[in-house]
């Protein structure tokens, strides 16, 4: 991998390699773009096959956070960290405190949070060395478990998608097929049930499925059946890539709106949905409630303020559909365009400001 060529091609700003021999820390911080503000993105701990694979993952995830934060309307750029190691066996206090010192050394250019393989307790250890961390324990002023906020954002986005698909944002009487009943999806099911939607659910966790059946009157189906059920809305809320060559021919839903990341197996599947007239809600726009919530911690967490900001996911999703119609492009491309247009407006504004400042100084 030609790192500088890759960074130049995709406009990355910085790649930081962090090593602490005493604790075993091997971490990679990737900062993609800070046009809108400091880079915010979580810390992932994983057993990568090679150091090159870890670097590629950090770079890919950092760019994704640039788009997610921009599309959410946050004044934050995109970054990500990966720590090479087994999250079950290799963690220790010294490792995360050493990592916190590396973050502190970036002086606010990068702010981290928990991600795959890391926990609130890990973030607390990082917090011992730096304030540039979110998702810490509520005792330190954090928001706590983000899943209810994420679920509410997905619910708001689903209503916007319903309006696009059916002409009305009411979910009463609509049948929603929910793939996965984890923490986020279960809370989403509660919102849908309270509005009068009919639920069809599946999950490999039979207890979670039974709880949804008992509390919300949901209909349970097998994990492979969920794609072909008669429904108005398909809500992927577990694994990624469930929209693919095998499932698209089975789907009967007019609208796709769910919490899962990376729902399209390939971009061509977004093109196919567009051609079929299916309303696809891009995942990083609809599931942004979690990042909106932790971003509020940077101002001293206020739940009411955070929830009001999460409600704007409805407007963000609507804008994606507007751009899709305006430019006659699939919604996944429209989401990228919405993020890119916001970043470019800020870049031009800053450039103009600097030019004007130079002219003022030149006249003195």
mmCIF file of C-alpha atoms in Angstrom:
data_model
loop_
_atom_site.group_PDB
_atom_site.id
_atom_site.type_symbol
_atom_site.label_atom_id
_atom_site.label_comp_id
_atom_site.label_asym_id
_atom_site.label_seq_id
_atom_site.Cartn_x
_atom_site.Cartn_y
_atom_site.Cartn_z
ATOM 1 C CA UNK A 1 0.000 0.000 0.000
ATOM 2 C CA UNK A 2 1.399 3.372 -1.058
ATOM 3 C CA UNK A 3 0.183 5.327 1.956
ATOM 4 C CA UNK A 4 0.876 8.894 0.815
ATOM 5 C CA UNK A 5 -0.607 8.196 -2.616
ATOM 6 C CA UNK A 6 -3.733 6.769 -0.968
ATOM 7 C CA UNK A 7 -3.995 9.743 1.395
ATOM 8 C CA UNK A 8 -3.580 12.181 -1.483
ATOM 9 C CA UNK A 9 -6.164 10.431 -3.660
ATOM 10 C CA UNK A 10 -8.851 10.519 -0.953
ATOM 11 C CA UNK A 11 -7.869 13.811 0.735
ATOM 12 C CA UNK A 12 -6.675 12.521 4.103
ATOM 13 C CA UNK A 13 -4.961 14.967 6.429
ATOM 14 C CA UNK A 14 -3.041 12.884 8.930
ATOM 15 C CA UNK A 15 -2.081 9.352 9.917
ATOM 16 C CA UNK A 16 -0.599 8.814 13.375
ATOM 17 C CA UNK A 17 1.107 5.584 14.439
ATOM 18 C CA UNK A 18 1.107 5.161 18.224
ATOM 19 C CA UNK A 19 3.410 2.662 19.963
ATOM 20 C CA UNK A 20 3.972 2.023 23.663
ATOM 21 C CA UNK A 21 6.148 -1.015 24.253
ATOM 22 C CA UNK A 22 5.507 -1.291 27.985
ATOM 23 C CA UNK A 23 1.737 -1.692 27.594
ATOM 24 C CA UNK A 24 1.739 -3.378 24.180
ATOM 25 C CA UNK A 25 -0.155 -0.504 22.531
ATOM 26 C CA UNK A 26 -0.129 -0.489 18.738
ATOM 27 C CA UNK A 27 -2.666 2.051 17.508
ATOM 28 C CA UNK A 28 -3.376 3.930 14.307
ATOM 29 C CA UNK A 29 -5.211 7.248 14.343
ATOM 30 C CA UNK A 30 -6.517 8.362 10.940
ATOM 31 C CA UNK A 31 -7.778 11.918 10.485
ATOM 32 C CA UNK A 32 -9.591 12.386 7.206
ATOM 33 C CA UNK A 33 -10.977 15.934 7.147
ATOM 34 C CA UNK A 34 -11.279 18.735 9.716
ATOM 35 C CA UNK A 35 -12.923 21.376 7.513
ATOM 36 C CA UNK A 36 -16.056 21.412 9.684
ATOM 37 C CA UNK A 37 -14.236 20.999 12.998
ATOM 38 C CA UNK A 38 -12.089 18.553 14.978
ATOM 39 C CA UNK A 39 -12.274 14.924 13.871
ATOM 40 C CA UNK A 40 -14.628 12.745 15.927
ATOM 41 C CA UNK A 41 -14.635 8.967 15.602
ATOM 42 C CA UNK A 42 -14.448 5.902 17.802
ATOM 43 C CA UNK A 43 -11.621 3.579 18.793
ATOM 44 C CA UNK A 44 -11.905 0.037 17.434
ATOM 45 C CA UNK A 45 -9.854 -2.857 18.846
ATOM 46 C CA UNK A 46 -9.474 -5.844 16.567
ATOM 47 C CA UNK A 47 -7.178 -8.730 15.685
ATOM 48 C CA UNK A 48 -6.121 -7.669 12.205
ATOM 49 C CA UNK A 49 -4.383 -10.047 9.813
ATOM 50 C CA UNK A 50 -1.631 -7.514 9.145
ATOM 51 C CA UNK A 51 -0.572 -3.976 10.006
ATOM 52 C CA UNK A 52 -1.464 -2.896 6.461
ATOM 53 C CA UNK A 53 -5.004 -4.231 6.947
ATOM 54 C CA UNK A 54 -5.312 -2.231 10.174
ATOM 55 C CA UNK A 55 -4.149 0.975 8.457
ATOM 56 C CA UNK A 56 -6.598 0.466 5.594
ATOM 57 C CA UNK A 57 -9.456 -0.076 8.048
ATOM 58 C CA UNK A 58 -8.576 3.073 10.017
ATOM 59 C CA UNK A 59 -8.440 5.144 6.825
ATOM 60 C CA UNK A 60 -11.719 3.747 5.473
ATOM 61 C CA UNK A 61 -13.568 4.261 8.751
ATOM 62 C CA UNK A 62 -12.209 7.803 9.195
ATOM 63 C CA UNK A 63 -13.569 8.873 5.812
ATOM 64 C CA UNK A 64 -16.910 7.341 6.705
ATOM 65 C CA UNK A 65 -17.031 9.491 9.853
ATOM 66 C CA UNK A 66 -16.371 12.649 7.820
ATOM 67 C CA UNK A 67 -19.487 11.937 5.786
ATOM 68 C CA UNK A 68 -21.565 10.827 8.777
ATOM 69 C CA UNK A 69 -20.735 13.903 10.847
ATOM 70 C CA UNK A 70 -21.223 16.275 7.916
ATOM 71 C CA UNK A 71 -24.567 14.741 6.955
ATOM 72 C CA UNK A 72 -25.716 14.970 10.592
ATOM 73 C CA UNK A 73 -25.074 18.724 10.546
ATOM 74 C CA UNK A 74 -22.351 18.502 13.187
ATOM 75 C CA UNK A 75 -19.451 20.935 13.300
ATOM 76 C CA UNK A 76 -17.052 18.002 13.378
ATOM 77 C CA UNK A 77 -14.741 16.286 10.938
ATOM 78 C CA UNK A 78 -13.992 12.603 10.545
ATOM 79 C CA UNK A 79 -11.414 10.419 12.217
ATOM 80 C CA UNK A 80 -11.010 6.901 13.569
ATOM 81 C CA UNK A 81 -8.613 4.811 15.611
ATOM 82 C CA UNK A 82 -7.844 1.113 15.429
ATOM 83 C CA UNK A 83 -5.879 -0.666 18.153
ATOM 84 C CA UNK A 84 -4.257 -3.898 17.014
ATOM 85 C CA UNK A 85 -4.996 -6.629 19.532
ATOM 86 C CA UNK A 86 -7.519 -9.079 20.925
ATOM 87 C CA UNK A 87 -10.125 -7.089 22.877
ATOM 88 C CA UNK A 88 -10.801 -10.096 25.139
ATOM 89 C CA UNK A 89 -7.174 -10.843 26.034
ATOM 90 C CA UNK A 90 -4.830 -7.930 25.353
ATOM 91 C CA UNK A 91 -6.388 -4.985 27.206
ATOM 92 C CA UNK A 92 -4.758 -3.343 30.204
ATOM 93 C CA UNK A 93 -4.979 -0.028 32.026
ATOM 94 C CA UNK A 94 -1.571 1.171 30.871
ATOM 95 C CA UNK A 95 -2.507 0.632 27.219
ATOM 96 C CA UNK A 96 -5.524 2.928 27.255
ATOM 97 C CA UNK A 97 -3.823 5.551 29.398
ATOM 98 C CA UNK A 98 -0.872 5.571 26.998
ATOM 99 C CA UNK A 99 -3.327 5.958 24.131
ATOM 100 C CA UNK A 100 -4.963 8.853 25.987
ATOM 101 C CA UNK A 101 -1.610 10.618 26.099
ATOM 102 C CA UNK A 102 -1.240 10.241 22.331
ATOM 103 C CA UNK A 103 -4.697 11.787 21.850
ATOM 104 C CA UNK A 104 -3.787 14.634 24.199
ATOM 105 C CA UNK A 105 -0.700 15.263 22.070
ATOM 106 C CA UNK A 106 -2.952 16.044 19.080
ATOM 107 C CA UNK A 107 -4.283 19.003 21.055
ATOM 108 C CA UNK A 108 -7.940 18.611 20.104
ATOM 109 C CA UNK A 109 -7.605 17.713 16.421
ATOM 110 C CA UNK A 110 -9.061 14.279 17.213
ATOM 111 C CA UNK A 111 -11.753 13.232 19.711
ATOM 112 C CA UNK A 112 -12.458 9.561 20.337
ATOM 113 C CA UNK A 113 -15.339 7.400 21.597
ATOM 114 C CA UNK A 114 -16.079 3.709 22.063
ATOM 115 C CA UNK A 115 -16.455 1.400 19.088
ATOM 116 C CA UNK A 116 -16.227 -2.302 18.260
ATOM 117 C CA UNK A 117 -14.021 -3.998 20.832
ATOM 118 C CA UNK A 118 -13.909 -1.088 23.303
ATOM 119 C CA UNK A 119 -16.135 -0.128 26.225
ATOM 120 C CA UNK A 120 -17.179 2.742 28.462
ATOM 121 C CA UNK A 121 -14.596 1.529 30.979
ATOM 122 C CA UNK A 122 -11.861 1.805 28.329
ATOM 123 C CA UNK A 123 -12.972 5.364 27.557
ATOM 124 C CA UNK A 124 -12.773 6.175 31.286
ATOM 125 C CA UNK A 125 -9.130 5.087 31.275
ATOM 126 C CA UNK A 126 -8.431 7.284 28.250
ATOM 127 C CA UNK A 127 -10.166 10.111 30.107
ATOM 128 C CA UNK A 128 -7.573 9.842 32.859
ATOM 129 C CA UNK A 129 -5.096 11.358 30.391
ATOM 130 C CA UNK A 130 -7.201 13.578 28.106
ATOM 131 C CA UNK A 131 -10.516 15.406 27.859
ATOM 132 C CA UNK A 132 -10.736 14.642 24.125
ATOM 133 C CA UNK A 133 -12.916 11.578 24.637
ATOM 134 C CA UNK A 134 -16.696 11.004 24.667
ATOM 135 C CA UNK A 135 -18.868 8.076 25.717
ATOM 136 C CA UNK A 136 -17.379 7.958 29.211
ATOM 137 C CA UNK A 137 -19.278 6.997 32.370
ATOM 138 C CA UNK A 138 -22.250 9.190 33.331
ATOM 139 C CA UNK A 139 -20.409 9.988 36.569
ATOM 140 C CA UNK A 140 -17.991 12.042 34.479
ATOM 141 C CA UNK A 141 -20.790 13.928 32.695
ATOM 142 C CA UNK A 142 -21.441 11.514 29.846
ATOM 143 C CA UNK A 143 -24.772 10.570 28.295
ATOM 144 C CA UNK A 144 -24.559 6.864 29.128
ATOM 145 C CA UNK A 145 -25.979 4.146 26.871
ATOM 146 C CA UNK A 146 -26.500 5.716 23.395
ATOM 147 C CA UNK A 147 -28.801 3.011 22.015
ATOM 148 C CA UNK A 148 -32.130 4.672 23.012
ATOM 149 C CA UNK A 149 -31.031 7.908 21.309
ATOM 150 C CA UNK A 150 -29.892 6.046 18.195
ATOM 151 C CA UNK A 151 -33.215 4.212 18.079
ATOM 152 C CA UNK A 152 -35.180 7.455 18.312
ATOM 153 C CA UNK A 153 -33.173 8.891 15.433
ATOM 154 C CA UNK A 154 -33.874 5.818 13.292
ATOM 155 C CA UNK A 155 -37.575 6.142 14.157
ATOM 156 C CA UNK A 156 -37.585 9.793 13.044
ATOM 157 C CA UNK A 157 -35.742 8.901 9.850
ATOM 158 C CA UNK A 158 -38.157 6.075 9.138
ATOM 159 C CA UNK A 159 -41.061 8.503 9.361
ATOM 160 C CA UNK A 160 -39.367 10.754 6.794
ATOM 161 C CA UNK A 161 -38.825 7.731 4.552
ATOM 162 C CA UNK A 162 -42.468 6.725 4.940
ATOM 163 C CA UNK A 163 -43.523 10.174 3.774
ATOM 164 C CA UNK A 164 -41.306 9.784 0.714
ATOM 165 C CA UNK A 165 -42.604 6.314 -0.048
ATOM 166 C CA UNK A 166 -46.265 6.573 0.894
ATOM 167 C CA UNK A 167 -47.002 10.320 0.879
ATOM 168 C CA UNK A 168 -47.647 10.407 4.641
ATOM 169 C CA UNK A 169 -45.219 10.020 7.536
ATOM 170 C CA UNK A 170 -47.653 8.138 9.752
ATOM 171 C CA UNK A 171 -46.536 4.610 10.595
ATOM 172 C CA UNK A 172 -49.894 3.596 12.034
ATOM 173 C CA UNK A 173 -51.085 0.437 10.311
ATOM 174 C CA UNK A 174 -47.805 -0.030 8.441
ATOM 175 C CA UNK A 175 -46.087 -3.416 8.606
ATOM 176 C CA UNK A 176 -42.393 -3.144 9.478
ATOM 177 C CA UNK A 177 -40.043 -6.120 9.140
ATOM 178 C CA UNK A 178 -37.223 -5.650 11.659
ATOM 179 C CA UNK A 179 -34.098 -7.727 11.031
ATOM 180 C CA UNK A 180 -32.303 -7.999 14.373
ATOM 181 C CA UNK A 181 -33.705 -7.181 17.822
ATOM 182 C CA UNK A 182 -30.666 -5.840 19.682
ATOM 183 C CA UNK A 183 -30.667 -2.845 22.035
ATOM 184 C CA UNK A 184 -31.264 -0.238 19.323
ATOM 185 C CA UNK A 185 -33.812 -2.283 17.400
ATOM 186 C CA UNK A 186 -35.811 -3.241 20.502
ATOM 187 C CA UNK A 187 -36.264 0.418 21.430
ATOM 188 C CA UNK A 188 -37.150 1.165 17.801
ATOM 189 C CA UNK A 189 -39.810 -1.544 17.988
ATOM 190 C CA UNK A 190 -41.268 0.150 21.056
ATOM 191 C CA UNK A 191 -41.607 3.465 19.178
ATOM 192 C CA UNK A 192 -43.212 1.700 16.217
ATOM 193 C CA UNK A 193 -45.615 -0.270 18.424
ATOM 194 C CA UNK A 194 -46.671 2.880 20.278
ATOM 195 C CA UNK A 195 -47.544 4.508 16.939
ATOM 196 C CA UNK A 196 -49.619 1.522 15.887
ATOM 197 C CA UNK A 197 -47.315 -0.230 13.434
ATOM 198 C CA UNK A 198 -47.438 -4.004 12.922
ATOM 199 C CA UNK A 199 -44.101 -5.725 13.580
ATOM 200 C CA UNK A 200 -42.427 -8.769 12.077
ATOM 201 C CA UNK A 201 -39.127 -9.597 13.787
ATOM 202 C CA UNK A 202 -36.207 -11.987 13.580
ATOM 203 C CA UNK A 203 -32.938 -12.505 15.433
ATOM 204 C CA UNK A 204 -30.567 -15.343 16.263
ATOM 205 C CA UNK A 205 -31.276 -14.460 19.922
ATOM 206 C CA UNK A 206 -34.550 -16.277 20.574
ATOM 207 C CA UNK A 207 -35.074 -14.545 23.935
ATOM 208 C CA UNK A 208 -34.967 -11.104 22.303
ATOM 209 C CA UNK A 209 -37.465 -12.226 19.680
ATOM 210 C CA UNK A 210 -39.807 -13.630 22.327
ATOM 211 C CA UNK A 211 -39.630 -10.389 24.296
ATOM 212 C CA UNK A 212 -40.679 -8.452 21.181
ATOM 213 C CA UNK A 213 -43.543 -10.902 20.651
ATOM 214 C CA UNK A 214 -44.692 -10.579 24.281
ATOM 215 C CA UNK A 215 -44.376 -6.786 24.610
ATOM 216 C CA UNK A 216 -45.300 -5.570 21.132
ATOM 217 C CA UNK A 217 -47.395 -8.364 19.659
ATOM 218 C CA UNK A 218 -44.745 -8.898 16.990
ATOM 219 C CA UNK A 219 -44.819 -11.834 14.605
ATOM 220 C CA UNK A 220 -41.624 -13.915 14.718
ATOM 221 C CA UNK A 221 -40.079 -15.432 11.581
ATOM 222 C CA UNK A 222 -36.853 -17.249 10.741
ATOM 223 C CA UNK A 223 -33.673 -15.326 9.991
ATOM 224 C CA UNK A 224 -33.887 -16.131 6.272
ATOM 225 C CA UNK A 225 -37.653 -15.566 6.038
ATOM 226 C CA UNK A 226 -37.488 -11.872 6.987
ATOM 227 C CA UNK A 227 -36.496 -10.808 3.476
ATOM 228 C CA UNK A 228 -39.552 -12.241 1.749
ATOM 229 C CA UNK A 229 -42.349 -11.320 4.179
ATOM 230 C CA UNK A 230 -45.179 -9.049 3.083
ATOM 231 C CA UNK A 231 -44.355 -5.664 4.597
ATOM 232 C CA UNK A 232 -44.308 -1.939 3.880
ATOM 233 C CA UNK A 233 -40.908 -1.215 5.425
ATOM 234 C CA UNK A 234 -37.812 -3.374 5.771
ATOM 235 C CA UNK A 235 -35.643 -2.296 8.720
ATOM 236 C CA UNK A 236 -32.155 -3.886 8.707
ATOM 237 C CA UNK A 237 -30.896 -3.512 12.273
ATOM 238 C CA UNK A 238 -28.200 -6.159 12.698
ATOM 239 C CA UNK A 239 -25.637 -7.377 10.197
ATOM 240 C CA UNK A 240 -24.407 -5.285 7.306
ATOM 241 C CA UNK A 241 -24.710 -6.205 3.607
ATOM 242 C CA UNK A 242 -28.220 -7.681 3.926
ATOM 243 C CA UNK A 243 -29.213 -5.802 0.764
ATOM 244 C CA UNK A 244 -27.574 -7.922 -1.913
ATOM 245 C CA UNK A 245 -28.112 -10.013 -5.060
ATOM 246 C CA UNK A 246 -29.910 -12.741 -3.094
ATOM 247 C CA UNK A 247 -32.233 -10.587 -0.958
ATOM 248 C CA UNK A 248 -33.283 -7.802 -3.343
ATOM 249 C CA UNK A 249 -35.457 -10.104 -5.509
ATOM 250 C CA UNK A 250 -37.217 -11.288 -2.328
ATOM 251 C CA UNK A 251 -37.933 -7.877 -0.794
ATOM 252 C CA UNK A 252 -41.536 -6.689 -1.043
ATOM 253 C CA UNK A 253 -41.047 -3.491 0.964
ATOM 254 C CA UNK A 254 -41.522 -0.091 -0.664
ATOM 255 C CA UNK A 255 -39.223 1.522 1.937
ATOM 256 C CA UNK A 256 -35.916 0.418 3.490
ATOM 257 C CA UNK A 257 -34.969 2.229 6.708
ATOM 258 C CA UNK A 258 -32.967 0.692 9.537
ATOM 259 C CA UNK A 259 -30.144 1.052 12.047
ATOM 260 C CA UNK A 260 -27.524 -1.319 10.610
ATOM 261 C CA UNK A 261 -24.246 -0.041 9.189
ATOM 262 C CA UNK A 262 -23.129 -0.796 5.616
ATOM 263 C CA UNK A 263 -26.524 -2.125 4.546
ATOM 264 C CA UNK A 264 -25.666 -2.280 0.834
ATOM 265 C CA UNK A 265 -23.310 -5.145 0.047
ATOM 266 C CA UNK A 266 -22.085 -3.179 -2.969
ATOM 267 C CA UNK A 267 -22.940 0.265 -4.326
ATOM 268 C CA UNK A 268 -24.571 -1.398 -7.347
ATOM 269 C CA UNK A 269 -27.303 -2.601 -4.997
ATOM 270 C CA UNK A 270 -28.201 1.016 -4.265
ATOM 271 C CA UNK A 271 -28.467 1.557 -8.018
ATOM 272 C CA UNK A 272 -30.772 -1.465 -8.356
ATOM 273 C CA UNK A 273 -33.063 -0.198 -5.578
ATOM 274 C CA UNK A 274 -33.215 3.207 -7.280
ATOM 275 C CA UNK A 275 -34.187 1.603 -10.591
ATOM 276 C CA UNK A 276 -36.879 -0.470 -8.857
ATOM 277 C CA UNK A 277 -38.358 2.614 -7.168
ATOM 278 C CA UNK A 278 -37.603 1.385 -3.646
ATOM 279 C CA UNK A 279 -37.036 4.203 -1.140
ATOM 280 C CA UNK A 280 -33.646 3.386 0.411
ATOM 281 C CA UNK A 281 -32.621 5.460 3.438
ATOM 282 C CA UNK A 282 -28.788 5.670 3.603
ATOM 283 C CA UNK A 283 -27.579 4.113 6.836
ATOM 284 C CA UNK A 284 -25.098 6.735 7.986
ATOM 285 C CA UNK A 285 -27.782 9.440 7.755
ATOM 286 C CA UNK A 286 -30.564 7.606 9.578
ATOM 287 C CA UNK A 287 -28.407 5.992 12.298
ATOM 288 C CA UNK A 288 -26.523 9.173 13.254
ATOM 289 C CA UNK A 289 -28.345 9.575 16.588
ATOM 290 C CA UNK A 290 -25.471 8.004 18.524
ATOM 291 C CA UNK A 291 -22.800 10.332 17.171
ATOM 292 C CA UNK A 292 -25.101 13.361 17.546
ATOM 293 C CA UNK A 293 -25.640 12.354 21.168
ATOM 294 C CA UNK A 294 -21.971 11.925 22.088
ATOM 295 C CA UNK A 295 -21.085 15.125 20.217
ATOM 296 C CA UNK A 296 -23.340 16.991 22.648
ATOM 297 C CA UNK A 297 -21.016 15.913 25.455
ATOM 298 C CA UNK A 298 -18.425 18.315 24.056
ATOM 299 C CA UNK A 299 -20.671 21.187 25.199
ATOM 300 C CA UNK A 300 -21.524 19.671 28.591
ATOM 301 C CA UNK A 301 -24.183 17.042 28.011
ATOM 302 C CA UNK A 302 -27.811 18.166 27.957
ATOM 303 C CA UNK A 303 -30.283 15.411 27.099
ATOM 304 C CA UNK A 304 -33.079 17.744 25.976
ATOM 305 C CA UNK A 305 -30.738 19.600 23.627
ATOM 306 C CA UNK A 306 -29.330 16.315 22.268
ATOM 307 C CA UNK A 307 -32.803 14.895 21.607
ATOM 308 C CA UNK A 308 -33.857 18.026 19.720
ATOM 309 C CA UNK A 309 -30.763 17.679 17.558
ATOM 310 C CA UNK A 310 -31.531 13.990 16.946
ATOM 311 C CA UNK A 311 -35.023 14.957 15.741
ATOM 312 C CA UNK A 312 -33.373 16.765 12.803
ATOM 313 C CA UNK A 313 -32.524 13.361 11.323
ATOM 314 C CA UNK A 314 -36.036 13.622 9.848
ATOM 315 C CA UNK A 315 -34.965 16.759 7.950
ATOM 316 C CA UNK A 316 -31.602 15.280 6.958
ATOM 317 C CA UNK A 317 -33.247 12.183 5.482
ATOM 318 C CA UNK A 318 -35.761 14.378 3.664
ATOM 319 C CA UNK A 319 -32.924 16.431 2.174
ATOM 320 C CA UNK A 320 -31.287 13.249 0.864
ATOM 321 C CA UNK A 321 -34.495 12.400 -0.988
ATOM 322 C CA UNK A 322 -34.702 15.957 -2.334
ATOM 323 C CA UNK A 323 -31.152 15.757 -3.718
ATOM 324 C CA UNK A 324 -31.887 12.310 -5.172
ATOM 325 C CA UNK A 325 -34.814 13.768 -7.135
ATOM 326 C CA UNK A 326 -32.972 16.989 -8.004
ATOM 327 C CA UNK A 327 -29.987 15.216 -9.518
ATOM 328 C CA UNK A 328 -31.746 11.965 -10.526
ATOM 329 C CA UNK A 329 -29.263 9.849 -8.574
ATOM 330 C CA UNK A 330 -29.664 6.956 -6.106
ATOM 331 C CA UNK A 331 -30.090 7.989 -2.496
ATOM 332 C CA UNK A 332 -26.723 6.567 -1.382
ATOM 333 C CA UNK A 333 -25.040 8.955 -3.829
ATOM 334 C CA UNK A 334 -27.352 11.779 -2.720
ATOM 335 C CA UNK A 335 -26.251 11.316 0.905
ATOM 336 C CA UNK A 336 -22.594 11.610 -0.113
ATOM 337 C CA UNK A 337 -23.405 14.684 -2.167
ATOM 338 C CA UNK A 338 -25.217 16.321 0.742
ATOM 339 C CA UNK A 339 -22.174 15.807 2.973
ATOM 340 C CA UNK A 340 -19.718 16.931 0.287
ATOM 341 C CA UNK A 341 -21.707 20.075 -0.501
ATOM 342 C CA UNK A 342 -21.732 21.093 3.161
ATOM 343 C CA UNK A 343 -17.982 20.551 3.496
ATOM 344 C CA UNK A 344 -17.290 22.454 0.280
ATOM 345 C CA UNK A 345 -19.426 25.415 1.395
ATOM 346 C CA UNK A 346 -17.417 25.661 4.601
ATOM 347 C CA UNK A 347 -14.130 25.257 2.745
ATOM 348 C CA UNK A 348 -15.022 28.102 0.373
ATOM 349 C CA UNK A 349 -16.249 30.269 3.239
ATOM 350 C CA UNK A 350 -13.006 29.830 5.156
ATOM 351 C CA UNK A 351 -10.934 30.434 2.043
ATOM 352 C CA UNK A 352 -12.839 33.651 1.318
ATOM 353 C CA UNK A 353 -12.439 34.764 4.924
ATOM 354 C CA UNK A 354 -8.686 34.210 4.801
ATOM 355 C CA UNK A 355 -8.421 36.070 1.497
ATOM 356 C CA UNK A 356 -10.386 39.007 2.863
ATOM 357 C CA UNK A 357 -8.228 39.027 5.975
ATOM 358 C CA UNK A 358 -5.117 39.118 3.823
ATOM 359 C CA UNK A 359 -6.473 42.059 1.842
ATOM 360 C CA UNK A 360 -7.245 43.964 5.042
ATOM 361 C CA UNK A 361 -3.739 43.363 6.371
ATOM 362 C CA UNK A 362 -2.250 44.377 3.012
ATOM 363 C CA UNK A 363 -4.028 47.747 3.113
ATOM 364 C CA UNK A 364 -2.684 48.597 6.538
#
